[in-house]
Amino acid sequence: MADPTHAEFDDLLREHRTFAPPPDFTARAVVRDDSIYAEAERDPDAFWARFAGELEWSRRWDTVLDWQPPHAKWFVGGKINASVNCLDRHARGPRRNKAALIWEGEPGDRRTLTYFDLFRQVSAFANVLKSLGVRKGDRVAIYLPLIPELAISMLACARIGAVHSVVFGGFSAESLRDRINDSKCKLLVTADGGFRRGQIVALKQVADEALADTPSIENVVVVQRGHAEMPVHIEEGRDHWYHRLMQDASYKCDPEPMDAEDMLYILYTSGTTGKPKGIVHTTGGYLVGTYATTKLVFDLHEEDVYWCTADIGWVTGHSYVVYGPLANGATVVMYEGAPDWPKKDRFWSIIETHGVTVFYTAPTAIRAFMRWGVEWTQKRDLSSLRLLGSVGEPINPEAWVWYYRFIGGERCPVVDTWWQTETGMIMITPLPGVTTLKPGSATRPFPGIAAEIRTERGDKVEVGGGLLALTRPWPSMLRGIYGDPERYVRQYWSKWGSGVYVTGDGAKRDEDGCFWLLGRVDDVINVAGHRIGTMEVESALVDHPGVAEAAVVGRSHEIKGQAIAAFVTVKEGTHATKDLADVLKEHVVKKIGAIARPDDILFTADLPKTRSGKIMRRLLRDIAEGKALGDTTTLADPAVVAKLKANYEEEYGG
Ligand code: PRX
């Protein structure tokens, strides 16, 4: 079959088709009717307690929720350990020999770890951490490729009560250094390297650069991923090979009974300032939230083979590769590399080989697959799939329908899940056995979640567009920003009063109560599902000695959702050349990482400013989008904009 024609798509979209759950899906689903929404509304605390009761606590909680807006405590008085819930309770029962992780490296190497294997390795590494002086409450940085040791390290931290801070392997040395220093990590787990599109990413070398300026780090554990291909420098006394330490480690490690509100991890994410913030998640509520959503949204059954393609360096990997699925005792597929390596059917070959039944990926990937063409999907048997998910950015109806049709064979529900690093768990989503789907809509808040659309002033919008707000606490909500309690309150809970969480997203709600997410309304952009602060990129640009001023905006991009457009003024004596543009792009990569590389750089003599001197980003966005310019009357010098627009169009085709 050839690629669908535009006429075919138009047909599908013009109908405003809705997709009711297939009856045979519903018949076997975890949730079969929508009474669960009413149940959760009647008594949200009891609803969450029901799921908490399915986990293993060493001491049961006294109170489900203590809410002193905007500070929440969940499962107060409860004692729980995340690694016990993800491992021990499965390893001691019928799931002992069930595959917990099925891992594929990019070069094609494979490893399968049963629940018992994973339990033993985690316990052993927990003992290693202890032997290196890591204690409850200490922070451990993890900078690894997508290999089993990443999950092992996280769970080992959780076992002894250390707080992990995973840094995505694509981040630069400076980004790693800043994250380590912000939370004063005591130990770093890294690897000699990883594979990406056949190339070696020399992680330890990057880490070495960071380690030159991280005084809190006492020990570094290095996983050997690449053997001879990846020579590394081992600093005696500080750096230790993972495999050597593991040789002598005992597999017996009593789990630390953690208070439900003890910190489980910190994960840095971009915000509206130049500096990423460390989002804090705690143990009990986070586990309940990720456990419940994984079970219900992905409709997990014992025999499922579940694959979420996210890197564990992002929250999606924390919640839906590690904690949620393992707490459910699921079989989780992990793949280290790129979707087009060695060929463009790698994902489909993984689905075929491992019999993946539930597949969760990002719209950017789906749009790339569309561009690559359906012939890649048709070479492979995808009939094992029964449920598809999407996350990270708005999914356009075309991509949704393509996914539904060519990957799901028109038999698999598609769950478009909206959430954030801060929410910890999926917040707006269909439940696949009960929700009628609309391509492009994340549909309804998960049971127990209260979401609404508000105007800037805070008035509720029943039907129509506005700002997305969450009006009730939820178990896996962030508990703070590491080291900055004041920013937590100001950033998320101050716009409309201390009980209402501001998401930073625009959305609309339709007549059926379905939510349509429209993207960020603040200075955060979403490039290929990765969150990047415009100010971060601006800071990286002005860090270059030739740059005087920089303004960064997002513009639409066919595949990546958004692309990064930078407007730059140079200092006297610097020549604004094509070469300089390339140098600046590399400079940003060096400062932040490849995900922040600007797509367009436009040199300009002036930036459009209001009479009070504020850069008018709205105008820059319009220029980068190639839109007609609106009102420019508040500008100090309207000629600046007209010139800028003409230049941009000349350079990038408008
Ligand atoms: O703008 C929303 C977008 O991603 C942002 C959160 O990014 P991050 O914290 O990195 O977490 C990504 C994975 C959960 C949100 O503010 N976003 C996430 N999922 C969706 C989405 N936008 C539209 N539809 C989604 N399903």
XYZ file of C-alpha atoms and ligand atoms in Angstrom:
680
model
C 0.000 0.000 0.000
C 1.279 3.447 -0.836
C 1.325 6.375 1.541
C -2.139 7.755 2.167
C -2.997 10.621 -0.070
C -3.925 14.006 1.260
C -7.450 13.447 0.012
C -7.710 10.360 2.208
C -6.556 12.277 5.241
C -8.874 15.141 4.459
C -11.681 12.625 4.389
C -10.805 11.282 7.795
C -10.396 14.693 9.291
C -13.432 16.313 7.726
C -15.661 13.720 9.334
C -14.451 14.758 12.767
C -14.409 11.048 13.329
C -14.555 9.759 16.808
C -13.250 6.353 17.714
C -15.231 4.373 20.253
C -13.297 1.693 22.122
C -13.448 -1.638 20.271
C -15.919 -3.870 22.176
C -13.441 -6.737 22.447
C -10.916 -4.349 23.961
C -13.422 -3.102 26.511
C -14.482 -6.627 27.393
C -10.980 -7.410 28.699
C -9.990 -3.930 29.865
C -8.811 -3.013 33.348
C -11.468 -0.273 33.319
C -14.652 -1.291 31.489
C -17.100 1.446 32.316
C -16.856 5.062 33.244
C -18.294 4.761 36.754
C -14.688 5.132 37.904
C -14.920 8.873 37.244
C -17.883 9.239 39.566
C -16.238 7.032 42.158
C -13.155 9.269 42.159
C -15.233 12.457 42.263
C -17.305 11.255 45.195
C -14.241 10.745 47.341
C -10.866 11.434 45.727
C -8.941 10.451 48.851
C -10.637 7.072 49.004
C -9.994 6.607 45.296
C -6.247 7.129 45.680
C -6.194 5.072 48.873
C -7.645 2.168 46.882
C -4.521 2.144 44.686
C -2.198 2.791 47.600
C -3.701 -0.324 49.165
C -2.476 -2.392 46.202
C 1.131 -1.438 47.040
C 3.271 -2.809 49.844
C 3.789 -0.535 52.845
C 5.935 -1.321 55.856
C 3.627 0.972 57.804
C 0.189 1.968 56.593
C -0.565 5.676 56.328
C -2.711 7.506 58.882
C -4.107 10.212 56.617
C -4.410 10.148 52.827
C -3.929 13.863 52.257
C -2.847 16.829 54.298
C -3.362 19.855 52.037
C -2.119 23.226 53.202
C -2.174 24.995 49.836
C 0.182 24.906 48.056
C 1.887 22.278 50.198
C 0.611 18.726 50.107
C 1.511 15.680 52.106
C 0.184 12.378 50.831
C -0.203 9.153 52.798
C 0.961 10.847 55.937
C 2.628 8.509 58.400
C 3.056 5.751 55.793
C 6.358 3.969 55.305
C 7.189 2.521 51.926
C 10.157 1.656 49.761
C 9.956 2.115 45.993
C 12.442 -0.629 45.133
C 10.512 -3.146 47.234
C 7.361 -2.277 45.320
C 9.112 -2.481 41.955
C 11.132 -5.618 42.712
C 10.907 -7.617 45.941
C 7.183 -8.090 45.915
C 7.349 -9.501 42.372
C 10.570 -11.468 42.865
C 9.164 -13.369 45.801
C 5.980 -14.417 44.009
C 4.863 -15.887 40.683
C 6.592 -13.108 38.740
C 10.014 -14.204 39.973
C 11.137 -15.487 36.575
C 9.103 -13.073 34.482
C 11.114 -10.693 32.289
C 11.271 -7.316 33.994
C 13.547 -5.667 31.424
C 14.105 -6.698 27.846
C 16.890 -4.481 26.637
C 18.341 -3.910 23.193
C 21.503 -1.945 22.617
C 21.805 0.024 19.439
C 24.493 -2.264 17.956
C 22.081 -5.170 18.432
C 23.253 -6.617 21.758
C 20.450 -7.907 23.969
C 19.896 -8.581 27.644
C 16.863 -9.845 29.491
C 16.615 -9.446 33.245
C 13.951 -11.293 35.171
C 12.410 -9.723 38.256
C 14.691 -11.907 40.351
C 17.762 -10.824 38.339
C 16.853 -7.179 38.641
C 16.135 -7.522 42.350
C 19.575 -9.080 42.898
C 21.436 -6.515 40.856
C 19.679 -3.603 42.468
C 20.371 -4.960 45.933
C 24.013 -5.516 45.051
C 24.428 -2.033 43.665
C 22.654 -0.602 46.695
C 25.372 -2.233 48.796
C 28.027 -0.770 46.501
C 26.576 2.688 47.003
C 26.595 2.166 50.757
C 30.202 0.979 50.664
C 31.078 4.236 48.886
C 29.572 6.221 51.706
C 26.155 7.035 50.251
C 23.545 7.399 52.996
C 19.837 8.093 53.189
C 19.096 11.580 51.876
C 22.372 11.921 49.907
C 22.029 12.914 46.271
C 23.417 10.686 43.523
C 23.796 11.937 39.952
C 23.237 9.448 37.148
C 24.554 10.222 33.667
C 24.147 7.080 31.595
C 23.007 5.886 28.211
C 19.746 3.961 28.059
C 21.130 0.715 29.506
C 19.753 -1.500 32.296
C 22.265 -0.015 34.742
C 20.327 3.239 34.536
C 17.228 1.627 36.020
C 19.403 -0.417 38.383
C 21.115 2.731 39.693
C 17.831 4.542 40.265
C 16.282 1.621 42.105
C 19.454 1.060 44.131
C 19.247 4.675 45.298
C 15.595 4.189 46.145
C 16.452 1.064 48.107
C 18.800 2.871 50.485
C 16.924 6.173 50.546
C 19.408 8.130 48.436
C 17.907 10.730 46.109
C 18.695 10.231 42.439
C 19.165 13.007 39.962
C 19.256 11.573 36.460
C 20.824 13.822 33.831
C 19.953 12.991 30.224
C 23.022 11.619 28.415
C 22.665 14.224 25.662
C 23.322 17.133 28.010
C 26.655 18.947 27.908
C 29.399 18.923 30.520
C 28.261 22.322 31.776
C 24.661 21.198 32.123
C 25.802 18.131 34.030
C 28.086 20.206 36.240
C 25.361 22.720 37.094
C 22.873 19.992 37.965
C 25.404 18.172 40.137
C 26.310 21.374 41.944
C 22.760 22.625 42.419
C 21.861 19.585 44.518
C 25.403 18.823 45.755
C 25.497 15.235 44.572
C 27.902 13.011 46.446
C 28.403 10.362 43.816
C 28.122 10.129 40.046
C 27.222 7.014 38.079
C 28.274 7.247 34.451
C 29.543 4.995 31.633
C 32.468 4.917 29.291
C 30.000 5.775 26.556
C 26.888 4.870 24.648
C 25.842 4.395 21.040
C 23.841 6.804 18.943
C 23.404 6.299 15.214
C 26.471 4.120 15.148
C 28.600 6.787 16.785
C 30.093 6.518 20.223
C 28.960 9.144 22.682
C 31.924 9.459 25.033
C 30.011 10.064 28.246
C 32.902 9.638 30.664
C 34.917 12.238 28.776
C 32.069 14.696 29.066
C 31.654 13.771 32.714
C 35.383 14.347 33.297
C 34.972 17.891 32.051
C 32.092 18.432 34.454
C 33.966 16.752 37.310
C 36.713 19.349 37.143
C 34.314 21.640 38.955
C 32.006 19.549 41.133
C 33.434 19.686 44.656
C 30.645 17.628 46.251
C 31.401 14.477 44.221
C 33.450 11.980 46.213
C 33.197 8.915 44.022
C 32.420 8.082 40.425
C 31.165 4.686 39.296
C 31.795 3.904 35.640
C 29.745 1.296 33.810
C 31.637 -0.411 31.028
C 29.345 -0.260 28.048
C 31.651 -0.167 25.093
C 34.795 -2.009 26.161
C 37.798 -1.373 23.927
C 35.977 1.112 21.700
C 35.680 3.602 24.512
C 38.960 4.239 26.263
C 38.443 6.142 29.490
C 40.475 7.927 32.038
C 40.078 6.402 35.509
C 41.170 8.633 38.306
C 42.608 6.473 41.059
C 40.752 6.776 44.334
C 37.773 8.565 42.813
C 36.681 6.490 39.825
C 35.647 2.847 40.078
C 34.489 0.335 37.494
C 30.936 -0.786 38.118
C 31.615 -4.420 37.181
C 34.535 -4.670 39.590
C 32.529 -3.266 42.498
C 29.636 -5.589 41.691
C 31.852 -8.686 41.729
C 32.235 -8.556 45.493
C 28.907 -7.014 46.404
C 26.433 -8.967 48.473
C 22.956 -9.444 47.070
C 21.375 -8.898 50.451
C 20.420 -5.359 51.205
C 17.608 -4.502 53.558
C 15.457 -1.757 52.077
C 15.275 1.537 53.915
C 11.732 2.146 55.170
C 11.048 5.563 53.697
C 8.549 8.037 54.935
C 5.891 8.540 52.253
C 7.062 12.146 51.983
C 10.800 11.385 51.837
C 12.398 12.531 48.625
C 12.657 9.910 45.888
C 14.296 11.985 43.190
C 15.148 15.333 41.687
C 14.750 15.896 37.969
C 15.832 19.129 36.343
C 13.588 20.745 33.800
C 13.530 23.999 31.903
C 11.472 26.920 32.998
C 11.114 30.554 32.185
C 14.475 31.590 33.627
C 17.973 30.889 32.369
C 18.518 28.167 34.948
C 16.773 24.778 34.942
C 14.979 23.923 38.164
C 15.209 20.727 40.158
C 11.725 19.286 40.454
C 11.343 17.300 43.655
C 9.282 14.122 43.822
C 8.655 12.163 46.990
C 8.071 8.470 47.529
C 4.568 7.359 48.523
C 2.309 9.592 46.470
C 4.547 9.427 43.417
C 4.479 5.653 43.458
C 0.702 5.542 43.920
C 0.160 8.008 41.051
C 2.472 6.308 38.593
C 1.263 2.852 39.591
C -2.413 3.735 39.133
C -1.997 5.608 35.860
C 0.216 2.922 34.305
C -2.297 0.267 35.225
C -5.357 2.118 33.957
C -4.073 4.172 31.030
C -1.945 1.381 29.560
C -4.485 -1.231 30.566
C -1.744 -3.508 31.817
C -2.316 -7.226 31.770
C 0.051 -9.870 33.052
C 1.207 -10.977 29.607
C 1.767 -7.513 28.142
C 5.088 -6.478 26.667
C 5.221 -2.786 27.284
C 7.517 -0.360 25.489
C 7.808 3.330 26.229
C 10.479 4.739 23.916
C 11.392 7.718 26.104
C 14.905 8.125 27.441
C 15.002 7.683 31.204
C 16.709 11.077 31.360
C 13.239 12.638 31.032
C 10.278 12.310 33.345
C 8.461 10.014 30.930
C 11.220 7.480 31.434
C 11.159 7.884 35.219
C 7.417 7.370 35.524
C 6.633 5.107 32.567
C 9.806 3.113 31.935
C 10.876 2.569 35.519
C 8.528 3.235 38.433
C 5.004 2.836 37.006
C 5.488 -0.326 34.932
C 7.814 -2.066 37.399
C 5.466 -1.299 40.295
C 2.869 -3.111 38.174
C 5.158 -6.093 37.557
C 5.154 -5.509 33.814
C 7.652 -6.641 31.199
C 9.393 -3.486 29.998
C 11.285 -3.101 26.741
C 14.212 -0.674 26.662
C 16.099 0.350 23.527
C 19.295 2.351 23.673
C 19.471 4.005 20.299
C 17.918 5.880 17.411
C 14.747 4.836 15.567
C 16.483 4.970 12.183
C 19.514 2.872 13.013
C 20.686 0.881 11.165
C 17.488 1.338 9.131
C 14.267 3.216 9.444
C 12.363 0.166 10.646
C 14.288 -0.364 13.878
C 11.299 0.365 16.130
C 9.066 -1.947 14.117
C 11.683 -4.653 14.199
C 11.829 -4.345 17.999
C 8.044 -4.606 18.217
C 8.083 -7.679 15.998
C 10.996 -9.382 17.745
C 9.755 -8.913 21.295
C 6.037 -9.077 20.593
C 5.378 -5.623 22.024
C 1.718 -5.164 22.933
C 1.654 -1.627 24.357
C 3.699 1.090 22.651
C 4.144 4.652 23.932
C 6.049 7.277 21.954
C 6.117 10.961 20.999
C 4.406 12.833 18.153
C 7.785 13.950 16.788
C 8.732 10.334 16.232
C 5.355 9.620 14.631
C 5.769 12.559 12.239
C 9.238 11.312 11.289
C 7.798 7.839 10.615
C 5.121 9.410 8.420
C 7.773 11.171 6.430
C 9.846 8.000 6.071
C 6.829 6.254 4.564
C 4.596 3.292 5.376
C 6.754 0.804 3.524
C 8.998 0.647 6.610
C 6.111 -0.354 8.831
C 4.753 -2.881 6.361
C 7.925 -4.931 6.284
C 7.310 -5.893 9.879
C 4.638 -7.766 11.754
C 3.016 -5.329 14.152
C 0.037 -7.524 14.945
C 1.100 -8.024 18.573
C 0.212 -4.378 19.316
C -3.058 -3.719 21.119
C -2.648 -0.211 22.529
C -0.754 2.917 21.468
C 0.182 6.011 23.432
C 1.463 9.484 22.673
C 3.173 11.995 24.953
C 5.296 15.106 25.174
C 3.707 17.558 22.767
C 0.432 18.165 21.022
C -0.318 15.481 18.441
C -1.809 16.831 15.238
C -4.819 14.876 13.929
C -2.915 13.818 10.802
C -0.215 12.173 12.892
C -2.830 10.630 15.200
C -4.735 9.090 12.301
C -1.556 7.832 10.664
C -0.455 6.239 13.948
C -3.877 4.686 14.480
C -4.039 3.340 10.983
C -0.536 2.252 10.029
C 0.918 1.292 13.379
C -2.215 0.249 15.183
C -3.874 -1.403 12.186
C -7.112 0.411 13.103
C -7.583 -1.965 16.025
C -5.558 -0.269 18.796
C -6.887 2.648 20.847
C -4.504 5.633 20.941
C -4.095 7.290 24.327
C -2.835 10.856 24.002
C -1.521 11.607 27.483
C -0.931 15.120 28.751
C 1.277 15.723 31.770
C 4.529 17.364 32.882
C 7.731 16.754 34.844
C 5.981 18.573 37.671
C 2.826 16.483 37.638
C 4.868 13.260 37.826
C 2.017 11.256 36.335
C -0.402 11.357 33.420
C -3.140 13.926 34.112
C -5.331 14.217 31.015
C -5.848 11.063 29.007
C -8.342 8.641 27.617
C -8.943 5.366 29.423
C -8.670 2.993 26.490
C -11.559 0.697 27.387
C -14.090 3.466 27.954
C -13.155 6.745 26.263
C -14.334 7.655 22.793
C -11.252 9.097 21.127
C -10.932 12.257 19.095
C -7.708 12.625 17.102
C -5.773 15.543 18.571
C -7.540 15.639 21.932
C -6.145 14.213 25.170
C -9.851 13.943 26.136
C -10.542 13.932 29.900
C -8.746 14.393 33.192
C -7.765 11.064 34.756
C -10.227 10.036 37.486
C -9.645 12.114 40.605
C -7.884 14.890 38.678
C -9.538 18.297 38.448
C -8.525 20.358 35.406
C -10.129 23.450 34.006
C -9.637 26.208 31.483
C -9.307 29.706 32.891
C -9.032 33.159 31.479
C -5.999 35.234 32.343
C -8.118 36.762 35.121
C -8.983 33.377 36.508
C -12.561 32.946 35.329
C -13.507 29.409 34.457
C -14.211 28.732 30.773
C -16.689 25.886 30.270
C -16.361 25.693 26.507
C -13.545 27.492 24.747
C -9.877 28.322 24.990
C -7.656 29.682 27.730
C -5.068 28.587 30.243
C -4.978 25.105 31.669
C -5.183 24.935 35.456
C -5.292 22.052 37.945
C -7.552 22.786 40.854
C -6.985 19.911 43.243
C -3.805 18.252 44.539
C -2.813 14.837 43.177
C -0.564 12.181 44.709
C 2.470 12.457 42.444
C 2.534 16.246 42.280
C 5.897 17.935 42.689
C 6.627 18.839 46.281
C 8.944 21.670 45.454
C 11.866 23.067 43.522
C 15.115 21.869 45.046
C 16.656 24.628 47.116
C 14.102 27.249 46.090
C 10.872 26.961 48.099
C 9.822 30.476 47.235
C 9.996 29.863 43.497
C 7.746 26.822 43.896
C 4.992 28.992 45.302
C 5.521 31.897 42.919
C 5.885 29.856 39.767
C 3.061 27.382 40.118
C 0.561 28.504 42.732
C 0.343 32.268 42.755
C -1.534 33.347 39.665
C -5.027 32.508 40.909
C -4.610 31.763 44.586
C -2.627 29.156 46.439
C -4.823 26.143 45.644
C -4.675 26.370 41.859
C -1.734 24.995 39.888
C -0.694 26.932 36.789
C 0.451 24.523 34.075
C 1.935 27.032 31.617
C -0.078 25.385 28.840
C -2.845 26.786 26.706
C -5.803 24.517 26.005
C -9.425 24.485 24.979
C -12.355 22.497 26.218
C -15.085 21.409 23.822
C -18.828 20.792 24.287
C -18.188 17.194 25.327
C -15.762 18.267 28.036
C -12.740 17.089 26.021
C -9.463 18.974 26.384
C -7.326 19.996 23.406
C -3.796 20.971 24.393
C -2.352 23.853 22.437
C 1.218 24.173 23.701
C 3.080 26.420 26.107
C 1.999 29.974 26.742
C 5.154 30.950 28.619
C 8.778 31.285 27.523
C 9.244 27.555 27.322
C 9.423 25.864 23.949
C 8.907 22.265 23.095
C 11.330 20.982 20.479
C 10.785 17.380 19.470
C 9.045 16.765 22.791
C 11.957 18.257 24.754
C 11.352 21.198 26.968
C 13.753 24.099 26.484
C 13.664 27.529 28.077
C 14.140 30.399 25.646
C 16.116 32.209 28.356
C 18.493 29.270 28.687
C 19.332 29.484 24.996
C 19.614 33.267 25.220
C 22.049 32.978 28.135
C 24.118 30.476 26.156
C 24.228 32.850 23.169
C 25.219 35.971 25.093
C 27.904 33.918 26.779
C 29.759 34.043 23.451
C 32.140 37.012 23.414
C 30.872 38.289 20.039
C 27.208 38.504 21.075
C 25.660 41.653 22.506
C 22.021 40.637 22.785
C 19.905 37.627 21.902
C 16.207 36.877 21.786
C 14.996 33.335 21.236
C 11.538 32.199 20.207
C 9.893 28.980 19.053
C 8.453 28.624 15.575
C 6.402 25.781 14.151
C 8.256 22.891 12.624
C 6.689 20.158 10.543
C 8.408 17.266 12.313
C 9.734 18.593 15.614
C 6.620 20.546 16.561
C 8.715 23.603 17.281
C 12.121 24.821 16.156
C 14.412 27.349 17.816
C 14.802 30.741 16.151
C 17.377 33.145 17.575
C 17.696 36.851 16.841
C 21.166 38.071 17.646
C 22.926 41.427 17.745
C 26.712 41.311 17.695
C 29.231 43.471 19.494
C 31.209 46.207 17.757
C 34.009 44.716 15.743
C 32.354 41.280 15.379
C 31.305 40.305 11.883
C 27.894 38.791 11.543
C 28.733 36.046 9.091
C 27.353 32.619 8.215
C 30.419 31.165 9.919
C 29.611 33.050 13.095
C 26.079 31.670 12.977
C 27.533 28.148 12.859
C 29.933 28.953 15.676
C 27.052 30.243 17.792
C 24.988 27.131 17.154
C 27.904 25.005 18.326
C 28.387 27.286 21.286
C 24.827 26.585 22.427
C 25.378 22.847 21.942
C 28.501 23.070 24.066
C 26.724 25.050 26.780
C 23.478 23.069 26.935
C 23.458 20.047 24.638
C 22.454 19.155 21.091
C 18.727 19.381 21.855
C 19.076 23.158 22.234
C 20.880 23.800 18.929
C 19.179 26.807 17.298
C 17.644 26.026 13.909
C 17.777 29.616 12.672
C 20.059 32.430 13.675
C 19.300 35.862 12.318
C 21.717 38.714 12.872
C 20.138 42.062 13.268
C 21.327 45.551 14.114
C 18.470 46.037 16.602
C 15.858 44.007 18.396
C 12.294 45.319 18.445
C 11.657 46.873 21.836
C 8.826 48.689 23.481
C 9.397 52.272 24.521
C 10.167 50.944 27.977
C 12.902 48.743 26.536
C 11.250 45.287 26.651
C 11.984 42.980 23.749
C 8.750 42.286 21.882
C 8.866 38.542 21.549
C 5.390 38.311 20.070
C 6.659 40.175 17.031
C 9.724 37.986 16.799
C 7.505 34.923 16.925
C 5.380 36.326 14.120
C 8.470 37.027 12.061
C 9.828 33.528 12.640
C 6.426 32.056 11.753
C 6.285 34.164 8.602
C 3.035 35.747 9.779
C 1.740 39.175 8.917
C 2.789 41.613 11.578
C 0.149 42.927 13.912
C 0.135 46.109 15.854
C 3.572 47.653 16.192
C 2.527 51.024 17.562
C 4.056 50.497 20.995
C 7.433 49.907 19.427
C 10.228 52.369 19.950
C 11.156 52.083 16.280
C 8.720 50.225 13.973
C 11.243 50.302 11.116
C 13.368 47.785 13.033
C 10.661 45.170 12.673
C 9.992 45.681 8.996
C 13.673 45.332 8.276
C 13.971 42.269 10.484
C 11.050 40.612 8.763
C 12.499 41.264 5.321
C 15.854 39.853 6.395
C 14.307 36.779 7.951
C 12.315 36.035 4.851
C 15.388 36.409 2.710
C 17.366 34.058 4.932
C 14.769 31.408 5.790
C 12.042 31.862 3.238
C 9.631 33.488 5.718
O 3.388 21.697 26.937
C 3.081 20.444 27.501
C 3.792 19.355 26.729
O 4.994 19.097 27.428
C 5.081 19.931 28.578
C 5.754 19.205 29.698
O 7.055 18.875 29.334
P 7.917 17.948 30.261
O 7.873 18.451 31.643
O 9.244 17.805 29.615
O 7.175 16.560 30.239
C 7.005 15.907 29.013
C 6.432 14.534 29.218
C 5.265 14.448 30.095
C 3.666 20.311 28.892
O 3.594 21.496 29.644
N 2.995 18.120 26.637
C 3.236 16.959 27.275
N 2.344 16.027 26.881
C 1.517 16.614 26.002
C 1.932 17.950 25.851
N 1.278 18.797 25.044
C 0.217 18.338 24.375
N -0.234 17.078 24.457
C 0.375 16.164 25.246
N -0.064 14.933 25.294
